[in-house]
PDB file of C-alpha atoms in Angstrom:
ATOM      1  CA  MET I   5      10.810 -82.708  43.846  1.00  0.00           C
ATOM      2  CA  SER I   6       8.882 -81.296  46.793  1.00  0.00           C
ATOM      3  CA  ILE I   7       6.763 -78.149  46.595  1.00  0.00           C
ATOM      4  CA  THR I   8       8.415 -75.551  48.814  1.00  0.00           C
ATOM      5  CA  PRO I   9       7.167 -72.109  49.854  1.00  0.00           C
ATOM      6  CA  THR I  10       9.864 -70.647  47.609  1.00  0.00           C
ATOM      7  CA  LEU I  11       8.566 -72.641  44.654  1.00  0.00           C
ATOM      8  CA  GLU I  12       4.987 -71.623  45.438  1.00  0.00           C
ATOM      9  CA  ARG I  13       5.910 -67.936  45.426  1.00  0.00           C
ATOM     10  CA  ALA I  14       7.992 -68.451  42.290  1.00  0.00           C
ATOM     11  CA  ALA I  15       4.980 -70.039  40.597  1.00  0.00           C
ATOM     12  CA  ALA I  16       2.712 -67.191  41.721  1.00  0.00           C
ATOM     13  CA  VAL I  17       4.967 -64.478  40.379  1.00  0.00           C
ATOM     14  CA  PHE I  18       5.624 -66.519  37.202  1.00  0.00           C
ATOM     15  CA  LEU I  19       1.870 -66.845  36.596  1.00  0.00           C
ATOM     16  CA  THR I  20       1.109 -63.142  37.011  1.00  0.00           C
ATOM     17  CA  ARG I  21       4.215 -62.027  35.123  1.00  0.00           C
ATOM     18  CA  THR I  22       3.569 -64.236  32.119  1.00  0.00           C
ATOM     19  CA  MET I  23      -0.130 -63.297  32.086  1.00  0.00           C
ATOM     20  CA  ILE I  24       0.590 -59.577  31.988  1.00  0.00           C
ATOM     21  CA  GLY I  25       3.399 -60.266  29.496  1.00  0.00           C
ATOM     22  CA  PHE I  26       1.016 -62.102  27.160  1.00  0.00           C
ATOM     23  CA  VAL I  27      -1.616 -59.343  27.559  1.00  0.00           C
ATOM     24  CA  TYR I  28       0.790 -56.623  26.427  1.00  0.00           C
ATOM     25  CA  PHE I  29       2.530 -58.767  23.805  1.00  0.00           C
ATOM     26  CA  PHE I  30      -0.708 -59.703  22.035  1.00  0.00           C
ATOM     27  CA  SER I  31      -2.162 -56.235  22.537  1.00  0.00           C
ATOM     28  CA  GLY I  32       0.853 -54.961  20.575  1.00  0.00           C
ATOM     29  CA  ILE I  33       0.446 -57.626  17.883  1.00  0.00           C
ATOM     30  CA  GLN I  34      -3.224 -56.712  17.433  1.00  0.00           C
ATOM     31  CA  ARG I  35      -2.386 -53.007  17.395  1.00  0.00           C
ATOM     32  CA  LEU I  36      -0.040 -53.560  14.427  1.00  0.00           C
ATOM     33  CA  GLY I  37      -3.121 -53.997  12.247  1.00  0.00           C
ATOM     34  CA  GLN I  38      -4.383 -50.532  13.117  1.00  0.00           C
ATOM     35  CA  GLY I  39      -1.552 -48.800  11.190  1.00  0.00           C
ATOM     36  CA  GLY I  40      -0.294 -45.229  11.501  1.00  0.00           C
ATOM     37  CA  ALA I  41       3.011 -44.096  12.963  1.00  0.00           C
ATOM     38  CA  PRO I  42       1.730 -43.679  16.571  1.00  0.00           C
ATOM     39  CA  GLY I  43       0.003 -47.057  16.304  1.00  0.00           C
ATOM     40  CA  TYR I  44       3.174 -48.817  15.148  1.00  0.00           C
ATOM     41  CA  GLY I  45       5.220 -47.063  17.823  1.00  0.00           C
ATOM     42  CA  LEU I  46       2.852 -48.088  20.595  1.00  0.00           C
ATOM     43  CA  ALA I  47       2.592 -51.599  19.149  1.00  0.00           C
ATOM     44  CA  ALA I  48       6.373 -51.965  19.112  1.00  0.00           C
ATOM     45  CA  LEU I  49       6.573 -50.721  22.707  1.00  0.00           C
ATOM     46  CA  GLU I  50       3.886 -53.140  23.899  1.00  0.00           C
ATOM     47  CA  ILE I  51       5.459 -56.092  22.063  1.00  0.00           C
ATOM     48  CA  MET I  52       8.888 -55.296  23.477  1.00  0.00           C
ATOM     49  CA  LEU I  53       7.674 -54.801  27.062  1.00  0.00           C
ATOM     50  CA  GLY I  54       5.436 -57.876  26.846  1.00  0.00           C
ATOM     51  CA  ALA I  55       8.285 -60.027  25.520  1.00  0.00           C
ATOM     52  CA  LEU I  56      10.646 -58.826  28.250  1.00  0.00           C
ATOM     53  CA  LEU I  57       8.064 -59.750  30.895  1.00  0.00           C
ATOM     54  CA  LEU I  58       7.433 -63.143  29.308  1.00  0.00           C
ATOM     55  CA  VAL I  59      11.075 -64.143  29.571  1.00  0.00           C
ATOM     56  CA  GLY I  60      11.540 -62.265  32.833  1.00  0.00           C
ATOM     57  CA  PHE I  61      14.345 -59.994  31.674  1.00  0.00           C
ATOM     58  CA  TRP I  62      14.500 -56.556  33.346  1.00  0.00           C
ATOM     59  CA  ALA I  63      11.107 -57.512  34.772  1.00  0.00           C
ATOM     60  CA  ARG I  64      11.023 -54.936  37.566  1.00  0.00           C
ATOM     61  CA  PRO I  65      11.942 -51.884  35.430  1.00  0.00           C
ATOM     62  CA  VAL I  66       9.425 -53.056  32.808  1.00  0.00           C
ATOM     63  CA  LEU I  67       6.714 -53.395  35.466  1.00  0.00           C
ATOM     64  CA  ARG I  68       7.458 -49.858  36.670  1.00  0.00           C
ATOM     65  CA  VAL I  69       7.135 -48.535  33.111  1.00  0.00           C
ATOM     66  CA  LEU I  70       3.824 -50.379  32.704  1.00  0.00           C
ATOM     67  CA  ALA I  71       2.661 -48.995  36.075  1.00  0.00           C
ATOM     68  CA  VAL I  72       3.250 -45.435  34.881  1.00  0.00           C
ATOM     69  CA  MET I  73       1.616 -46.258  31.522  1.00  0.00           C
ATOM     70  CA  ILE I  74      -1.575 -47.675  33.080  1.00  0.00           C
ATOM     71  CA  VAL I  75      -1.940 -44.649  35.367  1.00  0.00           C
ATOM     72  CA  GLY I  76      -1.402 -42.391  32.346  1.00  0.00           C
ATOM     73  CA  VAL I  77      -4.025 -44.315  30.366  1.00  0.00           C
ATOM     74  CA  THR I  78      -6.498 -43.952  33.246  1.00  0.00           C
ATOM     75  CA  ILE I  79      -5.969 -40.188  33.478  1.00  0.00           C
ATOM     76  CA  TRP I  80      -6.224 -39.913  29.682  1.00  0.00           C
ATOM     77  CA  TYR I  81      -9.596 -41.685  29.634  1.00  0.00           C
ATOM     78  CA  GLY I  82     -10.744 -39.539  32.565  1.00  0.00           C
ATOM     79  CA  VAL I  83      -9.950 -36.358  30.637  1.00  0.00           C
ATOM     80  CA  GLN I  84     -11.594 -37.839  27.520  1.00  0.00           C
ATOM     81  CA  GLY I  85     -14.742 -38.601  29.527  1.00  0.00           C
ATOM     82  CA  LEU I  86     -14.914 -35.076  30.932  1.00  0.00           C
ATOM     83  CA  SER I  87     -14.573 -33.636  27.430  1.00  0.00           C
ATOM     84  CA  ARG I  88     -17.757 -35.495  26.413  1.00  0.00           C
ATOM     85  CA  PRO I  89     -20.033 -34.829  29.402  1.00  0.00           C
ATOM     86  CA  GLY I  90     -23.247 -36.783  29.616  1.00  0.00           C
ATOM     87  CA  THR I  91     -22.293 -39.468  27.081  1.00  0.00           C
ATOM     88  CA  LEU I  92     -20.657 -41.992  29.435  1.00  0.00           C
ATOM     89  CA  GLY I  93     -23.086 -42.159  32.328  1.00  0.00           C
ATOM     90  CA  PRO I  94     -22.651 -41.027  35.941  1.00  0.00           C
ATOM     91  CA  THR I  95     -18.985 -42.060  36.206  1.00  0.00           C
ATOM     92  CA  SER I  96     -18.039 -39.971  33.140  1.00  0.00           C
ATOM     93  CA  MET I  97     -15.569 -42.700  32.149  1.00  0.00           C
ATOM     94  CA  ASP I  98     -16.056 -45.549  29.682  1.00  0.00           C
ATOM     95  CA  ILE I  99     -16.942 -48.375  32.090  1.00  0.00           C
ATOM     96  CA  ASN I 100     -15.782 -51.014  29.587  1.00  0.00           C
ATOM     97  CA  ILE I 101     -12.341 -49.401  29.417  1.00  0.00           C
ATOM     98  CA  VAL I 102     -12.124 -49.122  33.213  1.00  0.00           C
ATOM     99  CA  ASP I 103     -13.433 -52.595  34.048  1.00  0.00           C
ATOM    100  CA  PHE I 104     -12.010 -54.650  31.182  1.00  0.00           C
ATOM    101  CA  TYR I 105      -8.867 -52.798  30.119  1.00  0.00           C
ATOM    102  CA  ILE I 106      -7.481 -50.766  33.002  1.00  0.00           C
ATOM    103  CA  LEU I 107      -8.385 -52.752  36.128  1.00  0.00           C
ATOM    104  CA  PRO I 108      -7.273 -56.268  35.037  1.00  0.00           C
ATOM    105  CA  ARG I 109      -3.896 -54.951  33.847  1.00  0.00           C
ATOM    106  CA  ALA I 110      -3.502 -52.804  36.966  1.00  0.00           C
ATOM    107  CA  VAL I 111      -4.263 -55.699  39.320  1.00  0.00           C
ATOM    108  CA  LEU I 112      -1.717 -57.982  37.613  1.00  0.00           C
ATOM    109  CA  ILE I 113       0.944 -55.245  37.734  1.00  0.00           C
ATOM    110  CA  ILE I 114       0.154 -54.530  41.401  1.00  0.00           C
ATOM    111  CA  ILE I 115       0.336 -58.212  42.431  1.00  0.00           C
ATOM    112  CA  ASN I 116       3.633 -58.616  40.580  1.00  0.00           C
ATOM    113  CA  LEU I 117       5.167 -55.583  42.246  1.00  0.00           C
ATOM    114  CA  PHE I 118       3.997 -56.689  45.701  1.00  0.00           C
ATOM    115  CA  ILE I 119       5.811 -60.035  45.377  1.00  0.00           C
ATOM    116  CA  PRO I 120       9.516 -59.565  46.198  1.00  0.00           C
ATOM    117  CA  ALA I 121      11.771 -59.649  43.142  1.00  0.00           C
ATOM    118  CA  GLU I 122      13.912 -62.352  44.790  1.00  0.00           C
ATOM    119  CA  ASP I 123      10.958 -64.756  44.547  1.00  0.00           C
ATOM    120  CA  ASP I 124      10.873 -64.461  40.748  1.00  0.00           C
ATOM    121  CA  VAL I 125      13.335 -67.285  40.266  1.00  0.00           C
ATOM    122  CA  LEU I 126      11.727 -68.714  37.120  1.00  0.00           C
ATOM    123  CA  SER I 127      12.981 -65.798  35.026  1.00  0.00           C
ATOM    124  CA  LEU I 128      15.919 -64.783  32.902  1.00  0.00           C
ATOM    125  CA  ASP I 129      16.853 -62.216  35.542  1.00  0.00           C
ATOM    126  CA  ALA I 130      17.239 -65.072  38.056  1.00  0.00           C
ATOM    127  CA  VAL I 131      19.272 -67.161  35.592  1.00  0.00           C
ATOM    128  CA  ILE I 132      21.632 -64.246  35.111  1.00  0.00           C
ATOM    129  CA  ASP I 133      21.830 -63.757  38.883  1.00  0.00           C
ATOM    130  CA  GLY I 134      22.485 -67.475  39.256  1.00  0.00           C
ATOM    131  CA  CYS I 135      19.786 -68.010  41.842  1.00  0.00           C
ATOM    132  CA  VAL I 136      17.628 -70.624  40.091  1.00  0.00           C
ATOM    133  CA  ARG I 137      19.331 -73.384  42.024  1.00  0.00           C
ATOM    134  CA  ARG I 138      17.950 -71.903  45.266  1.00  0.00           C
ATOM    135  CA  VAL I 139      14.371 -72.899  44.483  1.00  0.00           C
ATOM    136  CA  PHE I 140      15.214 -76.536  43.811  1.00  0.00           C
ATOM    137  CA  SER I 141      17.743 -76.948  46.583  1.00  0.00           C
ATOM    138  CA  SER I 142      15.550 -75.426  49.329  1.00  0.00           C
TER     139      SER I 142
ATOM    140  CA  MET R  14      15.689 -50.275  43.039  1.00  0.00           C
ATOM    141  CA  ASN R  15      14.422 -52.520  45.785  1.00  0.00           C
ATOM    142  CA  GLN R  16      11.312 -54.032  47.272  1.00  0.00           C
ATOM    143  CA  THR R  17      10.395 -50.736  48.969  1.00  0.00           C
ATOM    144  CA  ALA R  18      10.246 -48.968  45.619  1.00  0.00           C
ATOM    145  CA  ASP R  19       8.308 -51.837  44.027  1.00  0.00           C
ATOM    146  CA  ARG R  20       5.737 -51.793  46.817  1.00  0.00           C
ATOM    147  CA  ALA R  21       5.467 -48.006  46.629  1.00  0.00           C
ATOM    148  CA  THR R  22       4.872 -48.275  42.879  1.00  0.00           C
ATOM    149  CA  ALA R  23       2.160 -50.908  43.397  1.00  0.00           C
ATOM    150  CA  ILE R  24       0.380 -48.725  45.958  1.00  0.00           C
ATOM    151  CA  PHE R  25       0.763 -45.706  43.684  1.00  0.00           C
ATOM    152  CA  VAL R  26      -0.927 -47.553  40.790  1.00  0.00           C
ATOM    153  CA  ALA R  27      -3.885 -48.616  42.944  1.00  0.00           C
ATOM    154  CA  ARG R  28      -4.215 -45.187  44.561  1.00  0.00           C
ATOM    155  CA  ALA R  29      -3.870 -43.183  41.337  1.00  0.00           C
ATOM    156  CA  ILE R  30      -6.417 -45.279  39.416  1.00  0.00           C
ATOM    157  CA  LEU R  31      -8.899 -45.290  42.299  1.00  0.00           C
ATOM    158  CA  GLY R  32      -8.453 -41.554  42.845  1.00  0.00           C
ATOM    159  CA  THR R  33      -8.807 -40.742  39.147  1.00  0.00           C
ATOM    160  CA  VAL R  34     -11.995 -42.789  38.765  1.00  0.00           C
ATOM    161  CA  PHE R  35     -13.688 -41.120  41.739  1.00  0.00           C
ATOM    162  CA  PHE R  36     -12.271 -37.638  41.039  1.00  0.00           C
ATOM    163  CA  VAL R  37     -13.493 -37.677  37.424  1.00  0.00           C
ATOM    164  CA  ALA R  38     -16.929 -38.913  38.516  1.00  0.00           C
ATOM    165  CA  GLY R  39     -17.069 -36.252  41.249  1.00  0.00           C
ATOM    166  CA  LEU R  40     -15.957 -33.506  38.868  1.00  0.00           C
ATOM    167  CA  TYR R  41     -18.658 -34.452  36.383  1.00  0.00           C
ATOM    168  CA  LYS R  42     -21.426 -34.871  38.955  1.00  0.00           C
ATOM    169  CA  THR R  43     -20.568 -31.676  40.858  1.00  0.00           C
ATOM    170  CA  PHE R  44     -19.820 -29.177  38.096  1.00  0.00           C
ATOM    171  CA  MET R  45     -21.377 -30.549  34.898  1.00  0.00           C
ATOM    172  CA  TRP R  46     -24.404 -32.587  35.901  1.00  0.00           C
ATOM    173  CA  GLY R  47     -25.044 -30.842  39.220  1.00  0.00           C
ATOM    174  CA  PRO R  48     -25.595 -32.466  42.640  1.00  0.00           C
ATOM    175  CA  VAL R  49     -29.342 -31.723  42.623  1.00  0.00           C
ATOM    176  CA  ALA R  50     -29.898 -33.307  39.201  1.00  0.00           C
ATOM    177  CA  HIS R  51     -27.686 -36.219  40.312  1.00  0.00           C
ATOM    178  CA  ALA R  52     -29.784 -36.694  43.441  1.00  0.00           C
ATOM    179  CA  ARG R  53     -33.059 -36.491  41.521  1.00  0.00           C
ATOM    180  CA  GLU R  54     -32.111 -38.872  38.688  1.00  0.00           C
ATOM    181  CA  LEU R  55     -30.029 -41.473  40.551  1.00  0.00           C
ATOM    182  CA  PHE R  56     -31.553 -41.395  44.033  1.00  0.00           C
ATOM    183  CA  VAL R  57     -35.006 -39.822  44.343  1.00  0.00           C
ATOM    184  CA  ILE R  58     -36.726 -41.144  41.197  1.00  0.00           C
ATOM    185  CA  PRO R  59     -35.314 -44.739  41.159  1.00  0.00           C
ATOM    186  CA  TYR R  60     -35.988 -45.237  44.899  1.00  0.00           C
ATOM    187  CA  ALA R  61     -39.356 -43.477  45.055  1.00  0.00           C
ATOM    188  CA  ASP R  62     -41.184 -46.793  45.600  1.00  0.00           C
ATOM    189  CA  THR R  63     -38.888 -48.043  48.361  1.00  0.00           C
ATOM    190  CA  PHE R  64     -39.213 -47.606  52.136  1.00  0.00           C
ATOM    191  CA  LEU R  65     -36.428 -44.991  52.155  1.00  0.00           C
ATOM    192  CA  PRO R  66     -37.563 -41.482  53.197  1.00  0.00           C
ATOM    193  CA  VAL R  67     -37.407 -38.939  50.397  1.00  0.00           C
ATOM    194  CA  TRP R  68     -35.338 -36.502  52.477  1.00  0.00           C
ATOM    195  CA  SER R  69     -32.618 -39.158  52.924  1.00  0.00           C
ATOM    196  CA  LEU R  70     -32.530 -39.741  49.174  1.00  0.00           C
ATOM    197  CA  TRP R  71     -32.090 -36.021  48.489  1.00  0.00           C
ATOM    198  CA  LEU R  72     -29.462 -35.713  51.232  1.00  0.00           C
ATOM    199  CA  THR R  73     -27.289 -38.623  50.121  1.00  0.00           C
ATOM    200  CA  GLY R  74     -27.757 -37.800  46.445  1.00  0.00           C
ATOM    201  CA  VAL R  75     -26.507 -34.255  46.945  1.00  0.00           C
ATOM    202  CA  ILE R  76     -23.644 -35.211  49.277  1.00  0.00           C
ATOM    203  CA  VAL R  77     -22.121 -38.050  47.226  1.00  0.00           C
ATOM    204  CA  PRO R  78     -20.761 -35.909  44.302  1.00  0.00           C
ATOM    205  CA  PRO R  79     -18.660 -33.502  46.426  1.00  0.00           C
ATOM    206  CA  VAL R  80     -17.452 -36.408  48.578  1.00  0.00           C
ATOM    207  CA  GLU R  81     -16.305 -38.247  45.444  1.00  0.00           C
ATOM    208  CA  LEU R  82     -14.676 -35.066  44.131  1.00  0.00           C
ATOM    209  CA  VAL R  83     -12.760 -34.137  47.298  1.00  0.00           C
ATOM    210  CA  ALA R  84     -11.905 -37.649  48.504  1.00  0.00           C
ATOM    211  CA  GLY R  85     -11.028 -38.800  44.956  1.00  0.00           C
ATOM    212  CA  GLY R  86      -8.726 -35.801  44.493  1.00  0.00           C
ATOM    213  CA  LEU R  87      -7.035 -36.383  47.843  1.00  0.00           C
ATOM    214  CA  VAL R  88      -6.512 -40.085  47.096  1.00  0.00           C
ATOM    215  CA  LEU R  89      -5.152 -39.215  43.643  1.00  0.00           C
ATOM    216  CA  VAL R  90      -2.439 -36.921  45.011  1.00  0.00           C
ATOM    217  CA  GLY R  91      -1.928 -38.927  48.201  1.00  0.00           C
ATOM    218  CA  LEU R  92      -2.821 -36.300  50.795  1.00  0.00           C
ATOM    219  CA  TRP R  93      -4.869 -37.306  53.879  1.00  0.00           C
ATOM    220  CA  THR R  94      -5.194 -40.614  52.081  1.00  0.00           C
ATOM    221  CA  ARG R  95      -6.588 -42.668  54.992  1.00  0.00           C
ATOM    222  CA  PRO R  96      -9.547 -40.373  55.841  1.00  0.00           C
ATOM    223  CA  ALA R  97     -10.266 -39.942  52.117  1.00  0.00           C
ATOM    224  CA  LEU R  98     -10.251 -43.735  51.632  1.00  0.00           C
ATOM    225  CA  LEU R  99     -12.717 -44.122  54.493  1.00  0.00           C
ATOM    226  CA  ALA R 100     -15.005 -41.547  52.850  1.00  0.00           C
ATOM    227  CA  LEU R 101     -14.832 -43.457  49.546  1.00  0.00           C
ATOM    228  CA  ALA R 102     -15.434 -46.732  51.399  1.00  0.00           C
ATOM    229  CA  ALA R 103     -18.597 -45.177  52.863  1.00  0.00           C
ATOM    230  CA  VAL R 104     -19.706 -44.199  49.337  1.00  0.00           C
ATOM    231  CA  LEU R 105     -19.068 -47.769  48.146  1.00  0.00           C
ATOM    232  CA  VAL R 106     -21.086 -49.236  51.033  1.00  0.00           C
ATOM    233  CA  LEU R 107     -23.920 -46.795  50.296  1.00  0.00           C
ATOM    234  CA  VAL R 108     -23.860 -47.653  46.585  1.00  0.00           C
ATOM    235  CA  THR R 109     -23.771 -51.383  47.397  1.00  0.00           C
ATOM    236  CA  PHE R 110     -26.903 -51.020  49.528  1.00  0.00           C
ATOM    237  CA  GLY R 111     -28.590 -48.921  46.854  1.00  0.00           C
ATOM    238  CA  HIS R 112     -27.748 -51.295  44.012  1.00  0.00           C
ATOM    239  CA  LEU R 113     -28.886 -54.382  45.902  1.00  0.00           C
ATOM    240  CA  LEU R 114     -32.150 -52.740  46.921  1.00  0.00           C
ATOM    241  CA  VAL R 115     -33.353 -52.335  43.330  1.00  0.00           C
ATOM    242  CA  SER R 116     -30.968 -54.277  41.062  1.00  0.00           C
ATOM    243  CA  PRO R 117     -29.821 -57.900  40.703  1.00  0.00           C
ATOM    244  CA  ILE R 118     -26.735 -58.931  42.655  1.00  0.00           C
ATOM    245  CA  ASP R 119     -24.505 -59.134  39.568  1.00  0.00           C
ATOM    246  CA  SER R 120     -24.722 -55.342  39.211  1.00  0.00           C
ATOM    247  CA  LEU R 121     -22.084 -55.184  41.965  1.00  0.00           C
ATOM    248  CA  PHE R 122     -19.404 -56.897  39.940  1.00  0.00           C
ATOM    249  CA  ARG R 123     -19.008 -54.240  37.269  1.00  0.00           C
ATOM    250  CA  PHE R 124     -18.758 -51.081  39.327  1.00  0.00           C
ATOM    251  CA  ILE R 125     -18.352 -51.745  43.014  1.00  0.00           C
ATOM    252  CA  MET R 126     -16.150 -54.830  43.369  1.00  0.00           C
ATOM    253  CA  PRO R 127     -13.162 -53.656  41.279  1.00  0.00           C
ATOM    254  CA  ARG R 128     -13.137 -50.264  42.996  1.00  0.00           C
ATOM    255  CA  SER R 129     -13.425 -51.907  46.404  1.00  0.00           C
ATOM    256  CA  ALA R 130     -10.470 -54.157  45.564  1.00  0.00           C
ATOM    257  CA  LEU R 131      -8.283 -51.168  44.679  1.00  0.00           C
ATOM    258  CA  LEU R 132      -9.421 -49.345  47.822  1.00  0.00           C
ATOM    259  CA  LEU R 133      -8.551 -52.347  49.999  1.00  0.00           C
ATOM    260  CA  ILE R 134      -5.104 -52.683  48.419  1.00  0.00           C
ATOM    261  CA  VAL R 135      -4.275 -49.120  49.470  1.00  0.00           C
ATOM    262  CA  LEU R 136      -6.053 -49.255  52.825  1.00  0.00           C
ATOM    263  CA  LEU R 137      -4.391 -52.510  53.889  1.00  0.00           C
ATOM    264  CA  SER R 138      -0.912 -51.348  52.868  1.00  0.00           C
ATOM    265  CA  PRO R 139       1.135 -49.546  55.510  1.00  0.00           C
ATOM    266  CA  ALA R 140       0.786 -45.761  55.156  1.00  0.00           C
ATOM    267  CA  GLU R 141       4.559 -45.301  55.339  1.00  0.00           C
ATOM    268  CA  ALA R 142       5.000 -47.589  52.304  1.00  0.00           C
ATOM    269  CA  ASP R 143       3.102 -45.074  50.134  1.00  0.00           C
ATOM    270  CA  ARG R 144       6.235 -43.154  49.152  1.00  0.00           C
ATOM    271  CA  TYR R 145       5.007 -41.604  45.893  1.00  0.00           C
ATOM    272  CA  SER R 146       2.436 -39.410  47.615  1.00  0.00           C
ATOM    273  CA  LEU R 147       2.096 -35.796  48.689  1.00  0.00           C
ATOM    274  CA  SER R 148       1.879 -36.876  52.346  1.00  0.00           C
ATOM    275  CA  PHE R 149       5.241 -38.635  52.093  1.00  0.00           C
ATOM    276  CA  ILE R 150       6.868 -35.609  50.446  1.00  0.00           C
ATOM    277  CA  LEU R 151       5.477 -33.255  53.114  1.00  0.00           C
ATOM    278  CA  ARG R 152       6.590 -35.633  55.891  1.00  0.00           C
ATOM    279  CA  TRP R 153      10.064 -35.855  54.381  1.00  0.00           C
ATOM    280  CA  LYS R 154      10.279 -32.037  54.076  1.00  0.00           C
ATOM    281  CA  ARG R 155       9.199 -31.581  57.714  1.00  0.00           C
ATOM    282  CA  HIS R 156      11.771 -34.141  58.805  1.00  0.00           C
ATOM    283  CA  ARG R 157      14.508 -32.394  56.826  1.00  0.00           C
ATOM    284  CA  ASN R 158      13.544 -28.957  58.173  1.00  0.00           C
ATOM    285  CA  ALA R 159      13.643 -30.330  61.717  1.00  0.00           C
ATOM    286  CA  GLU R 160      17.121 -31.739  61.067  1.00  0.00           C
ATOM    287  CA  VAL R 161      18.317 -28.399  59.661  1.00  0.00           C
ATOM    288  CA  ALA R 162      16.866 -26.544  62.655  1.00  0.00           C
ATOM    289  CA  ALA R 163      18.527 -28.964  65.075  1.00  0.00           C
ATOM    290  CA  ALA R 164      21.933 -28.657  63.369  1.00  0.00           C
TER     291      ALA R 164
END
């Protein structure tokens, strides 16, 4: 089997999709231990969205939901920071949340969305569309 | 949905996060901390022993908060995005110089590099691909009004 540009792009989108899928899936699993109805609800949502990304089923709609969620989380932490002025330094946002929670997730979502959906051939969506053969025949 | 919508969503994520981070910082520094206190504590005192003239420290220290506030807000809503991005890029260059003058090089990686990456994603994307922005909505409205007037 030769490595084709199609396979390279498929590998790139597979890598970023599964990484972000694992991040949300295990984030949900860990959140289960926190308890409480909102906690369980959010955990279930993260597990479901993470699992869908891992197998590549409805990947694009899931990525769009996660995109809205990560922007919402950012705005939420911005408002939180402004409600506690002077406690979070000059940026008024928790730098650990921004640098280690928001930005890595955002970058993976952004890269995934920039790669055309047709290149995501190593996914359940592609199996259903019957286009897996394209990557190996090209 | 298609690739256009996916790309617009990707740009929206980068732009909204970048805008929020700078807008929140600008809001805090301008209205809660105060530009003068910001200039004194982050610019004048830490750089007092450097070759930089004191007037330049006061000037930049007072200017940065409103620039972050206005440019961050504009980037967040997607209005005049390109000029606002250039203003934020200037802030990032200034902060890079300031950090490296008195701090070790790894201080860049926590604050400046991630924000620069988001800024570059938006700046290097075609402006017309940024569909979930106020500029796009206004452009679309103008286009529609022109069509109605021509009909």
